[in-house]
Short mmCIF file of C-alpha atoms and ligand atoms in Angstrom, two decimals:
data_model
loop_
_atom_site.label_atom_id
_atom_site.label_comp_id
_atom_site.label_asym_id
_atom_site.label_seq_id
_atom_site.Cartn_x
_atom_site.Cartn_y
_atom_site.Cartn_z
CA UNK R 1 147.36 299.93 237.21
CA UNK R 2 148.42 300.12 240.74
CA UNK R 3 149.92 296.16 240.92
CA UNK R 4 151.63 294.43 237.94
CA UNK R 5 152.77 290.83 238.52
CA UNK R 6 156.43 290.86 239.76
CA UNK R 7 158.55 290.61 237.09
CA UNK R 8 159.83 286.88 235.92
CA UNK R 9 156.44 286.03 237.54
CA UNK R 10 153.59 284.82 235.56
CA UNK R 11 149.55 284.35 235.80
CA UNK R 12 148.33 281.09 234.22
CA UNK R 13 144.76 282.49 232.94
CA UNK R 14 141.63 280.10 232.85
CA UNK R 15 142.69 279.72 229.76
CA UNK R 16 145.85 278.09 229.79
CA UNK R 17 145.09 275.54 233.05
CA UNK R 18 143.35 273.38 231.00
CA UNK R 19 146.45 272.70 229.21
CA UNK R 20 148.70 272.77 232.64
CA UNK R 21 146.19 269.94 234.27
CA UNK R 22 146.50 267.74 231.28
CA UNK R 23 150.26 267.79 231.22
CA UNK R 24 150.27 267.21 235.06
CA UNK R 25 147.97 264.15 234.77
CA UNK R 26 149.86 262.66 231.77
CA UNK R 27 153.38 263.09 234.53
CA UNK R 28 151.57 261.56 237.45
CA UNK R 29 150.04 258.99 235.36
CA UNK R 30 153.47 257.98 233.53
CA UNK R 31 155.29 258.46 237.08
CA UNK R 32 152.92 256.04 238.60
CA UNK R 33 153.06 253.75 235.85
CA UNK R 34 156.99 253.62 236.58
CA UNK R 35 156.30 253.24 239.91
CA UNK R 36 157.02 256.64 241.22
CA UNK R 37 155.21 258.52 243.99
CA UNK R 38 154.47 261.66 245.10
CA UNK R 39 156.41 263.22 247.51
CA UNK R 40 155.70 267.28 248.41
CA UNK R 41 158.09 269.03 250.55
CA UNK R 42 157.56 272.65 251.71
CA UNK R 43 158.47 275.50 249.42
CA UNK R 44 161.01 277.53 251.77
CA UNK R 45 163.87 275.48 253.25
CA UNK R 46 166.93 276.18 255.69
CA UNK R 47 169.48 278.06 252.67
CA UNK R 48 172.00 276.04 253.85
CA UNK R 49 170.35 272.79 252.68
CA UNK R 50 170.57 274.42 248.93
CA UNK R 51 174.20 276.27 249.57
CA UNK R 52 175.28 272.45 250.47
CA UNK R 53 174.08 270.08 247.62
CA UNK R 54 173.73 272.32 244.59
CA UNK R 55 177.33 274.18 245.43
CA UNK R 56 178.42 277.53 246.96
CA UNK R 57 180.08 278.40 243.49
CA UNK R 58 177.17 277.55 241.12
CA UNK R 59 175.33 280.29 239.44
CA UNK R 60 171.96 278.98 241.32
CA UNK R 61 173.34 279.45 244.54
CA UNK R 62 175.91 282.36 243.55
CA UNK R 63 173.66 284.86 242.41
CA UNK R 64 170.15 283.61 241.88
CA UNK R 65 168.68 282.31 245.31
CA UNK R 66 165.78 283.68 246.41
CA UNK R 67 167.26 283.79 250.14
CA UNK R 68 165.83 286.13 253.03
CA UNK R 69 166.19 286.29 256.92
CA UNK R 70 162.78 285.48 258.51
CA UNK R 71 161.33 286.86 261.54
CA UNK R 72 163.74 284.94 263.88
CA UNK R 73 166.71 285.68 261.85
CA UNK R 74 166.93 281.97 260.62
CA UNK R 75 168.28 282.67 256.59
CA UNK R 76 165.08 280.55 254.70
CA UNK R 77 165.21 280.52 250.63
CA UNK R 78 162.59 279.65 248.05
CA UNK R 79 163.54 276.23 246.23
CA UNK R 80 165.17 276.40 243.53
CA UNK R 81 164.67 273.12 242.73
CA UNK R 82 163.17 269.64 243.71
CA UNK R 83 166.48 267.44 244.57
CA UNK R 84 167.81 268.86 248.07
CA UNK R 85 164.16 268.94 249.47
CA UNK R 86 163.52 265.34 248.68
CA UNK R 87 166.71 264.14 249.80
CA UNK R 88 166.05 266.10 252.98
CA UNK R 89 162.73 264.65 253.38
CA UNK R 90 164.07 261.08 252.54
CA UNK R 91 166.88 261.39 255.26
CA UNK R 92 164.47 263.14 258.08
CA UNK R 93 161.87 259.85 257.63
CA UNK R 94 164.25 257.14 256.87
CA UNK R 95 162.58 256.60 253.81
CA UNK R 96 165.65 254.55 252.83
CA UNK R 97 164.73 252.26 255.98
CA UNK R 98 161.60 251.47 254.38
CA UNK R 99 162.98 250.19 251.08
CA UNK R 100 165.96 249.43 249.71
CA UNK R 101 165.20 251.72 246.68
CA UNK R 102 163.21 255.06 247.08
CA UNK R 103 161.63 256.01 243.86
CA UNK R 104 159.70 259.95 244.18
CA UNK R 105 158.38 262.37 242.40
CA UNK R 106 157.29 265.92 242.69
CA UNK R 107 155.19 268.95 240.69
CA UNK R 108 155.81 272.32 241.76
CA UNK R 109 156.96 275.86 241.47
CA UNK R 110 160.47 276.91 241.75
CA UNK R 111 162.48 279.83 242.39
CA UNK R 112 165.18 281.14 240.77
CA UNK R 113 166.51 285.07 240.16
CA UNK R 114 167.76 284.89 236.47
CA UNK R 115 167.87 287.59 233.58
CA UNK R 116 163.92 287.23 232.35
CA UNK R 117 163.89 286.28 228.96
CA UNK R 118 161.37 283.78 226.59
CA UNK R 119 161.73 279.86 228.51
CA UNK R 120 163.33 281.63 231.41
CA UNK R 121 161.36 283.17 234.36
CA UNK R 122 161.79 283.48 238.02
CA UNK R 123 159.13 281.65 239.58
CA UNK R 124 158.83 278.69 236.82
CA UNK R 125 157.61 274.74 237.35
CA UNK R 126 158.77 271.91 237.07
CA UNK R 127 158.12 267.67 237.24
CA UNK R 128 160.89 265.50 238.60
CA UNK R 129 162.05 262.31 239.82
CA UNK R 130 164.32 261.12 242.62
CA UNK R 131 165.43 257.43 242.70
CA UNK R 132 167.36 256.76 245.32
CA UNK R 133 169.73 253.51 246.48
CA UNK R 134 170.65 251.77 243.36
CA UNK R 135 174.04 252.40 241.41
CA UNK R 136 172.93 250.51 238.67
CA UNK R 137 173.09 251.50 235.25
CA UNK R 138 169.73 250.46 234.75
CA UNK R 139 168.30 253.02 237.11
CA UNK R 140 169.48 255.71 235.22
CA UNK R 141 168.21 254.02 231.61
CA UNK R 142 164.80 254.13 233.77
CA UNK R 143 164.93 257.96 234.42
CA UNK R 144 165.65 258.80 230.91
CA UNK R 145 162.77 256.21 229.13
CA UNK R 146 160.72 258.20 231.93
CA UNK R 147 161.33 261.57 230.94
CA UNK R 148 161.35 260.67 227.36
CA UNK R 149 157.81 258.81 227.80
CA UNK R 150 156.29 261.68 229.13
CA UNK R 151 157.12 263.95 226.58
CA UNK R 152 156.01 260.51 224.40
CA UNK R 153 152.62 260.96 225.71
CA UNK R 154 151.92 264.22 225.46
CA UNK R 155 152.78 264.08 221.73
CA UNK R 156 156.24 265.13 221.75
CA UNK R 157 158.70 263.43 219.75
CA UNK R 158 160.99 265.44 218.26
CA UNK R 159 163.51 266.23 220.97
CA UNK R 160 167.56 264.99 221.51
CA UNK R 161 168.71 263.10 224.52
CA UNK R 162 172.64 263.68 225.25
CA UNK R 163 174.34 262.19 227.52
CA UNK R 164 177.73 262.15 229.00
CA UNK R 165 179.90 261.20 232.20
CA UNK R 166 180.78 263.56 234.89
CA UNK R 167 183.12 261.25 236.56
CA UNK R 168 183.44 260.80 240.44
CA UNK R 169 185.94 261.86 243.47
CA UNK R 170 187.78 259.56 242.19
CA UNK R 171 188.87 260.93 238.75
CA UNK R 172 187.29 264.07 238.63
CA UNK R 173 189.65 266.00 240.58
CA UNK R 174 192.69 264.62 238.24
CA UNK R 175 190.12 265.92 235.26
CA UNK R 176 190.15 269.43 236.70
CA UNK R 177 193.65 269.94 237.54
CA UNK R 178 194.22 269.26 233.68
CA UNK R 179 191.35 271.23 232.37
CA UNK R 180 192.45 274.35 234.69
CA UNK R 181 195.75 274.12 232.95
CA UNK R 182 194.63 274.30 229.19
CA UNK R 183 192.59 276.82 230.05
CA UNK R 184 194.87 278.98 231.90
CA UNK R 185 196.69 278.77 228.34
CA UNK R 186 193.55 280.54 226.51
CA UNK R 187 192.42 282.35 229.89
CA UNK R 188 193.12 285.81 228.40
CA UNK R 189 190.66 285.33 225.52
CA UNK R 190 187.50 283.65 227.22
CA UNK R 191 185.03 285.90 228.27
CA UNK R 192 184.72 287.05 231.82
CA UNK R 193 182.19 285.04 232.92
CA UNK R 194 184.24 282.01 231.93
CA UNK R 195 187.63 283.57 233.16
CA UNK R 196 186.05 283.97 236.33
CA UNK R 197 184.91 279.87 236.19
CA UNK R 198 188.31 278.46 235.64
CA UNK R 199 189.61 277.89 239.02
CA UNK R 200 186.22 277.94 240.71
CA UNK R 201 184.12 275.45 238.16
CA UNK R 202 185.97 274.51 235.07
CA UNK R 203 183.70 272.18 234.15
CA UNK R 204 181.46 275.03 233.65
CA UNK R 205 183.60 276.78 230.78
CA UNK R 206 183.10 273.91 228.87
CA UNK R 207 179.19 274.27 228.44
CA UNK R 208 179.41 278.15 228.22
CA UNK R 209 176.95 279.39 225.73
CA UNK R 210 179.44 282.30 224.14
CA UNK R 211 180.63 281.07 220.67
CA UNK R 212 183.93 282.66 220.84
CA UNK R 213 184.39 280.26 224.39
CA UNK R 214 182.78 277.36 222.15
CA UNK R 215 185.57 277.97 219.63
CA UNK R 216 188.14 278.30 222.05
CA UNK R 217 187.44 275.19 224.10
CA UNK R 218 186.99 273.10 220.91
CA UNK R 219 190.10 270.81 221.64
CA UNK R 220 190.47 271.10 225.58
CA UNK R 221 190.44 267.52 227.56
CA UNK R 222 186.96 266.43 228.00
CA UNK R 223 186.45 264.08 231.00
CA UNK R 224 185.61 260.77 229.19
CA UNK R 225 189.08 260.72 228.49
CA UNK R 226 190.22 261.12 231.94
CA UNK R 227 187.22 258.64 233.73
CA UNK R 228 188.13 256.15 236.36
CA UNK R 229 187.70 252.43 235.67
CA UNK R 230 184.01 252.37 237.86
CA UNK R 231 182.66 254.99 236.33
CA UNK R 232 184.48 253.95 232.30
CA UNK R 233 182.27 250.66 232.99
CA UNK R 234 179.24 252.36 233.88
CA UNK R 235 179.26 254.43 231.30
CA UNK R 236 179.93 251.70 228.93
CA UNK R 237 177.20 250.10 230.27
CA UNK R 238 174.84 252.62 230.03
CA UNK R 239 175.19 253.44 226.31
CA UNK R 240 174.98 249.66 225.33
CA UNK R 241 171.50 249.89 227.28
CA UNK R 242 170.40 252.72 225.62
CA UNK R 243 171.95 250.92 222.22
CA UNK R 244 169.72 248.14 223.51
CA UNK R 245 166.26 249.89 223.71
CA UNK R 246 167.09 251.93 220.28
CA UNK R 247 166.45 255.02 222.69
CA UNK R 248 168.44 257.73 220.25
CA UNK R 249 170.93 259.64 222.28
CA UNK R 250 174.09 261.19 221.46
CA UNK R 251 177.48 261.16 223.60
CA UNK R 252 178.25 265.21 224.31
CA UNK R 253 181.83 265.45 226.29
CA UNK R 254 180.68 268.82 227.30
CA UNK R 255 177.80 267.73 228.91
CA UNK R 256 178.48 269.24 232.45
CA UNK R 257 175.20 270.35 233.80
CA UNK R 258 174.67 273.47 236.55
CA UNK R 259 174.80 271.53 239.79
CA UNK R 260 177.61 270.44 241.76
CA UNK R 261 176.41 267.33 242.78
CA UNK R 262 176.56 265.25 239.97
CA UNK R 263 178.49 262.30 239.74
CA UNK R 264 178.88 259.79 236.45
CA UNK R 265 175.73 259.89 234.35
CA UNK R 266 174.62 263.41 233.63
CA UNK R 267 172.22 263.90 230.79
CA UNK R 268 169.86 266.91 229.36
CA UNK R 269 166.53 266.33 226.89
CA UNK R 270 166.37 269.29 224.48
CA UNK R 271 163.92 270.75 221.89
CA UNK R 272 165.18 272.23 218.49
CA UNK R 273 161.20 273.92 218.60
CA UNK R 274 162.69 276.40 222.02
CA UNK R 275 165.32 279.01 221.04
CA UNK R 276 168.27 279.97 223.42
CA UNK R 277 167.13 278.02 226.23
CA UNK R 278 166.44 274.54 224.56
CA UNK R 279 166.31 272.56 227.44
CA UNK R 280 163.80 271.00 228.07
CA UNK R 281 165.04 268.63 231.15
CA UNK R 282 168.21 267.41 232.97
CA UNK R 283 169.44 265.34 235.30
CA UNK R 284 172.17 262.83 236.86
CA UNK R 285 173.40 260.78 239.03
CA UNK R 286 174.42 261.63 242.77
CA UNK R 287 175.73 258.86 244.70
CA UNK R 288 177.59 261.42 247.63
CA UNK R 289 174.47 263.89 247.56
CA UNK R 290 172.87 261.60 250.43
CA UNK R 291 175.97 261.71 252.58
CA UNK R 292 176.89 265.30 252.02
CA UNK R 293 173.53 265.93 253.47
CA UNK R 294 173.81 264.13 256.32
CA UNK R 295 172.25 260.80 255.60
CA UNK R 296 174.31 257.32 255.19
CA UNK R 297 176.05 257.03 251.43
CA UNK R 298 172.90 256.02 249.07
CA UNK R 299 173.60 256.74 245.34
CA UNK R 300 171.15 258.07 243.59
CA UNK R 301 169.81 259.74 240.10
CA UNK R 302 166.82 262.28 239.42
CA UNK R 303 165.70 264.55 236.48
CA UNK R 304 163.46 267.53 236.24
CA UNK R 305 161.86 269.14 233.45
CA UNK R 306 160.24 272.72 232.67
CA UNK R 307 156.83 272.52 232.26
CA UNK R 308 156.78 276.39 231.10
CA UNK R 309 159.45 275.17 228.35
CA UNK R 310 157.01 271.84 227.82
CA UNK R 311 154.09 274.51 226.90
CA UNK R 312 156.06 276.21 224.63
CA UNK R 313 157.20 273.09 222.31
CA UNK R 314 152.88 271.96 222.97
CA UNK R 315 152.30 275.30 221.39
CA UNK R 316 154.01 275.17 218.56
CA UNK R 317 153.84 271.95 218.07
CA UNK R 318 149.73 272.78 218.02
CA UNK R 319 149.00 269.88 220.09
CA UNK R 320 147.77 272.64 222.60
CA UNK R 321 144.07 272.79 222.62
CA UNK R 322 142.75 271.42 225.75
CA UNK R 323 139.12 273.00 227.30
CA UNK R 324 137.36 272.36 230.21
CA UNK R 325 134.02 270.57 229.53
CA UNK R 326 131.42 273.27 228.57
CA UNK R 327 128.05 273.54 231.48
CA UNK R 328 125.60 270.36 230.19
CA UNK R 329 123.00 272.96 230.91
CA UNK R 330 121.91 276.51 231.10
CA UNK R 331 118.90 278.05 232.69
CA UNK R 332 117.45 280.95 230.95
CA UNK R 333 114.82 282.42 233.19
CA UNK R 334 111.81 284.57 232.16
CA UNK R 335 111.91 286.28 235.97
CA UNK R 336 112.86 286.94 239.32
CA UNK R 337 110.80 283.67 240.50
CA UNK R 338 112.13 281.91 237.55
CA UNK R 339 115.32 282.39 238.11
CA UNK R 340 115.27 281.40 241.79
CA UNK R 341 113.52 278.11 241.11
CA UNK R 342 116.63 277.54 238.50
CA UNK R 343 119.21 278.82 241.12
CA UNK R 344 117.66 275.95 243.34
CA UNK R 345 117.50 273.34 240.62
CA UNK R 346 121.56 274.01 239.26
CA UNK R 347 122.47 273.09 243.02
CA UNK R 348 120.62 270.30 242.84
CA UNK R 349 121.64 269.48 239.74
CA UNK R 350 125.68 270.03 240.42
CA UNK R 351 125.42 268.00 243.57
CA UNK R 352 124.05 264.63 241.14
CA UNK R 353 127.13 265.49 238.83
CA UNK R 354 125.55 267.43 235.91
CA UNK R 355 126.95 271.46 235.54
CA UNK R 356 124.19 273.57 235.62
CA UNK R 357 124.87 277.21 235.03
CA UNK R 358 122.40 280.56 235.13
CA UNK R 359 122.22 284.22 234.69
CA UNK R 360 123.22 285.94 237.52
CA UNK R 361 122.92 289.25 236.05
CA UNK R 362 119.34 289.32 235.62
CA UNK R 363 120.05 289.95 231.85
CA UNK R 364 117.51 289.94 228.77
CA UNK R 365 116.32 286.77 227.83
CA UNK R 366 118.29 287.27 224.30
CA UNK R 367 121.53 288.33 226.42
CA UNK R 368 121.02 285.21 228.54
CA UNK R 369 120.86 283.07 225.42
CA UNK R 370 124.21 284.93 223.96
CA UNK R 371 125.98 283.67 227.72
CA UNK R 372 124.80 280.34 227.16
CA UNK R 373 126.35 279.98 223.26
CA UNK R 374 129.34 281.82 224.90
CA UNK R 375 129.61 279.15 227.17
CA UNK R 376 128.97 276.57 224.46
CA UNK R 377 126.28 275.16 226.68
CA UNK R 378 125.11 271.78 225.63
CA UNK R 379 121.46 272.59 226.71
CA UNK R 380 119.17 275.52 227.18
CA UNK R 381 116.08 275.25 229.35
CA UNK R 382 113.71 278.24 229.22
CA UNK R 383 111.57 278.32 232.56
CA UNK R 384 109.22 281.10 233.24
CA UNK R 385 105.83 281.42 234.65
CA UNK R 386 103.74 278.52 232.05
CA UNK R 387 106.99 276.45 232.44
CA UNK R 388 107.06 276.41 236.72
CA UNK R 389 102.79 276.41 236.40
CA UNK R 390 102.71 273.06 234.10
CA UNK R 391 105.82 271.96 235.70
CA UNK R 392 107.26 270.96 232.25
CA UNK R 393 109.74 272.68 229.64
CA UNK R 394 111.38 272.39 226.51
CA UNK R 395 114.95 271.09 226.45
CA UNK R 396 116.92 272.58 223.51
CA UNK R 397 119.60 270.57 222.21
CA UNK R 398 122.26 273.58 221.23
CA UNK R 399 124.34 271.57 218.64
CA UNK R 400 121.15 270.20 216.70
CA UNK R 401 118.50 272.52 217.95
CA UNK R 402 116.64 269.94 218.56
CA UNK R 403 113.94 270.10 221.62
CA UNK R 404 112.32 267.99 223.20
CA UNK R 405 109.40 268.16 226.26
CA UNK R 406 111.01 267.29 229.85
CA UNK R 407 109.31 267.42 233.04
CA UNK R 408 111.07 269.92 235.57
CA UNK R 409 110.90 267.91 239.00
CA UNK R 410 112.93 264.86 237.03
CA UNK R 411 114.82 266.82 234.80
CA UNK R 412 117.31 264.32 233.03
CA UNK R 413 120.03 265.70 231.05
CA UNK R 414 121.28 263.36 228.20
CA UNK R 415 125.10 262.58 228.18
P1 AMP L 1 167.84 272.50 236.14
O1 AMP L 1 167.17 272.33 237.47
O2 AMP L 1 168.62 273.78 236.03
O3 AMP L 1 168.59 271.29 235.72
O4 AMP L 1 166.68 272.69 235.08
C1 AMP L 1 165.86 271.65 234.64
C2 AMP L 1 164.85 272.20 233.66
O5 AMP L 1 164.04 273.19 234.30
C3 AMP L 1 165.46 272.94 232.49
O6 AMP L 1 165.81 272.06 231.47
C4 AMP L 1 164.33 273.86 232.08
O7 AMP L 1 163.39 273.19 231.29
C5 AMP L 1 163.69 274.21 233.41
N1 AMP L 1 164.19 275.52 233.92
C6 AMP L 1 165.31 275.75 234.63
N2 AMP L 1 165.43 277.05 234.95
C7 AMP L 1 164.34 277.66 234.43
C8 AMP L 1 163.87 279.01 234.42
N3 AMP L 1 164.52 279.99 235.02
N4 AMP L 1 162.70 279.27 233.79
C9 AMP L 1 162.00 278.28 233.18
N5 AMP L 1 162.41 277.00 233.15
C10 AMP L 1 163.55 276.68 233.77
#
């Protein structure tokens, strides 16, 4: 083989699209029903739009853009996730000016240069939302009943919402003077990615997946302790909503998340049907991200979700058999004349709605039957010379085997 598909990359066969187009139109449905619409921004942006919101000292921007000068020396890089581009998009049309509240959402590939292992890839999708210009608690109960009734609807109910606070500039920066202290006091046993976190992103160390770290960290400060009045009350507020709605969640102090611009309400929707990389979606609040990016200060709050990771948990849950419709009929033609009066008639017939299919290898009649049972045609019409002479032919019915006589200028194929 002289090409392989680039590694982290991956084809999604005939096959599998079936599957992928049901899950999208269960998202756009369940967006729309939420009131969310589409919004699709290009796939390369400036690199400094992503170096700005997500954070120069995350792992995404760190080490795993895609980034690359173009021809004019401008430094481009593939998204590596939904958030920046839609806040850029909302700021460059004023979408803010044409309602108070800007609720999007967008489907799409993203770009990321991680280790390749099973849930993690480099060029994976994902489904997201963006609400921006309310900092009401209620906003973010809406984003999580909207994640959660998507996976709903597709089926999916076994999964765990956790939640937690990620303060503001207000108390955060206390938070983090007191974190970087108890860990300096354990900084010679973390591990090295860790070590390397504390002054850059403690917050990080906290959600590190090592177990010795995990051990370690068990009793450092966690942030709800630490949390300014504001964002104490919206918290509060939050969790007697979800209390409310009997939405099952669980508090997780450690709940940090991989972006920097989070503020208050971070949460994260995992399966225990994934291994190592259980999640399944996350998201937050980011009242400053508008400003930081140039735009007037708008709070806001978003989510996305894997839709690789949401075919994995379909899989094994076996809820994962999705097909496009079989042809309603197949011509199996007795010649060369035969099968050019078919050719003629499956336009004809495709253009009034009805998928016609026919041999296009000029194959044995028995071979041409085989295609059509592969196919799991509904019907089989057999036209040769006597057929196109009498201008009628017998319609076989492939599930019953049933036929019946139909006249070939009005052909009419039963529903
Ligand atoms: P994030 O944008 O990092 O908050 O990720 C949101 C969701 O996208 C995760 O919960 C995963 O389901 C999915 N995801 C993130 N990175 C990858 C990746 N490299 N490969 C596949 N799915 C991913």
């Amino acid at each position: 083989m002289k090409y392989r598909v680039i590694k982290g990359t991956k084809d999604i066969l005939p096959v599998e699209t079936a599957a992928w187009q049901h899950v999208e139109s269960v998202v756009r449905r369940t967006m729309h029903l939420f009131g969310y619409r589409e919004i699709r921004t290009p796939i390369f942006e400036q690199t400094g739009l992503f170096a700005r919101s997500i954070g120069e000292l995350t792992d995404i921007v760190s080490k795993e853009m895609y980034s690359f000068l173009d021809r004019s020396k401008e430094s481009v890089t593939l998204r590596p996730e939904g958030t920046a581009a839609a806040l850029r998009a909302y700021i460059e049309n004023s979408l803010g000016e044409q309602s108070p509240l800007t609720k999007l959402y967008y489907i799409g590939p993203m770009f990321r240069q991680e280790r390749p292992q099973a849930g993690r890839l480099r060029q994976f999708h994902q489904f997201g939302a963006e609400a921006i210009g309310s900092p009401s608690p209620l906003i973010d109960v809406e984003m999580m009943l909207l994640a959660v009734e998507i996976y709903r609807s597709l089926g999916i109910d076994k999964f765990s919402l956790k939640i937690n606070s990620v303060g503001c500039e207000q108390c955060r920066p206390r938070y983090k003077e007191i974190l970087i202290a108890a860990l300096k006091n354990i900084e010679s046993q973390l591990s090295p990615d860790s070590r390397m976190r504390i002054d850059q992103n403690p917050l990080r160390v906290l959600d590190s997946k090592d177990e010795h770290d995990r051990l370690l960290t068990a009793g450092a400060p966690l942030i709800k302790d630490y949390l300014c009045g504001d964002c104490k009350k919206h918290f509060e507020t939050l969790i007697s909503l979800l209390d409310s709605l009997a939405l099952p969640y669980e508090v997780d102090g450690r709940l940090v998340r991989g972006l920097d611009y989070y503020t208050k309400t971070a949460f994260e929707i995992s399966s225990a049907m994934l291994g190592s990389q259980d999640a399944l979606a996350g998201g937050g609040r980011y009242d400053l991200l508008v400003e930081e990016l140039g735009g007037k200060r708008t709070p806001g709050i978003g989510f996305a979700a894997g839709i690789e990771r949401l075919m994995m948990v379909l899989e094994k849950s076996g809820t994962h058999s999705f097909t496009v419709p079989p042809p309603d009929l197949f011509f199996v033609a007795l010649d060369d004349h035969a099968r050019r009066w078919s050719f003629g008639k499956t336009y004809e017939l495709r253009r009034s709605g009805i998928s016609a299919e026919i041999d296009y290898l000029a194959r044995s009649i028995k071979a041409q039957m085989r295609e059509a049972n592969r196919q799991s045609a509904r019907y089989v019409l057999v036209v040769g010379e006597a057929e196109l002479a009498s201008r009628t032919g017998k319609l076989k019915n492939m599930k019953t085997g049933e036929e019946t006589e139909v006249t070939l200028d009005a052909l009419n194929i039963p529903r």
